[in-house]
Amino acid sequence: INRATVAPELPGAEAFVRACRARGIGCNAGHSYATFSQMEAARGWGVTHVDHLYCAMSDRARLRAEQTYPMRGGVMEATLYFDDLTTEVIADGKHLQRELLLLAYKIKSPERLALVTDCNRALDMPDGSYIFGPKEDGEPILRRDGVGIMPDGKSLASGVVGMIEGVRTFYTLTGVPLVE
C-alpha cells in the first residue's frame, strides 16, 4: 500500500492517518463531507492529497444544508485554499465542465494538479449495466453516454474512459499545453 484515502470527519480518521504515516503510507482525503476546519486538522495529521476535486466532497452549499449560518467551507474550498494540498481532476468531459478544469489548473498549477480516470471495469466498453467494485457483491452501475452513472440516473458513479482520453479531453477543453 502506497497511499490510502480517508474521510477526515469520520471517527478514527486521525488515528488511521497517523498509523499510515508511521508506516510511510501517504494519505488522501476523499469521498468526504469534512468542513474546512476538519481539513485543516487533517493536514496536521499528514493528509497531503485530495481525491478527484469537485466530486464526492463537501462544499459551502452542501454544508449549508446542515447549518444555515454562518456558511462554512468544506473539502473543496480547503483543497483550493491550501497550497500544500495536491489534488486531481477527472477530465472525461462528463464529470467537470471546462471552467472547473481551468479553475483547478489556475489555482493548483501543474505541479499540484494531476489527471485521474476514476475508472472501473466498464472502461472502453459499450453502454450497458456493469458492477462497480467486487463482481460478487459490488454496486450496479450503468455506462451511458461516456460516463458511469447510478441506476436511478441521478448521480455519477465513475469514469469509464482511460487516461489517454482524459489527457485529450483536458487539452481540448482547456488548451493547456500537453507538456504541462
mmCIF file of C-alpha atoms in Angstrom, residues 91-96 122 124-130 141-150 153 155-161 165 169:
data_model
loop_
_atom_site.group_PDB
_atom_site.id
_atom_site.type_symbol
_atom_site.label_atom_id
_atom_site.label_comp_id
_atom_site.label_asym_id
_atom_site.label_seq_id
_atom_site.Cartn_x
_atom_site.Cartn_y
_atom_site.Cartn_z
ATOM 1 C CA ALA A 91 -11.124 15.147 -17.156
ATOM 2 C CA ASP A 92 -13.523 12.935 -19.087
ATOM 3 C CA GLY A 93 -15.746 15.804 -20.239
ATOM 4 C CA LYS A 94 -18.639 14.418 -18.175
ATOM 5 C CA HIS A 95 -17.599 14.954 -14.559
ATOM 6 C CA LEU A 96 -16.401 18.554 -14.939
ATOM 7 C CA ALA A 122 -16.698 -0.506 -17.825
ATOM 8 C CA ASP A 124 -13.984 1.445 -23.055
ATOM 9 C CA MET A 125 -16.927 -0.968 -23.014
ATOM 10 C CA PRO A 126 -20.281 -0.388 -24.723
ATOM 11 C CA ASP A 127 -23.158 1.268 -22.892
ATOM 12 C CA GLY A 128 -24.907 -1.108 -20.523
ATOM 13 C CA SER A 129 -25.025 -2.468 -16.974
ATOM 14 C CA TYR A 130 -21.829 -3.168 -15.018
ATOM 15 C CA ILE A 141 -23.975 0.996 -12.329
ATOM 16 C CA LEU A 142 -24.843 1.992 -15.860
ATOM 17 C CA ARG A 143 -22.393 3.071 -18.515
ATOM 18 C CA ARG A 144 -24.214 5.673 -20.553
ATOM 19 C CA ASP A 145 -23.000 8.452 -22.830
ATOM 20 C CA GLY A 146 -19.345 8.029 -21.873
ATOM 21 C CA VAL A 147 -19.742 8.045 -18.087
ATOM 22 C CA GLY A 148 -20.746 5.718 -15.251
ATOM 23 C CA ILE A 149 -23.985 6.654 -13.507
ATOM 24 C CA MET A 150 -26.060 5.151 -10.738
ATOM 25 C CA GLY A 153 -29.629 8.199 -13.328
ATOM 26 C CA SER A 155 -25.628 10.776 -9.817
ATOM 27 C CA LEU A 156 -22.274 9.910 -11.289
ATOM 28 C CA ALA A 157 -20.754 6.559 -10.367
ATOM 29 C CA SER A 158 -17.328 6.640 -12.027
ATOM 30 C CA GLY A 159 -15.355 7.357 -15.122
ATOM 31 C CA VAL A 160 -15.385 4.858 -17.975
ATOM 32 C CA VAL A 161 -12.628 6.151 -20.250
ATOM 33 C CA GLU A 165 -8.936 10.147 -23.278
ATOM 34 C CA THR A 169 -10.226 15.946 -23.199
#
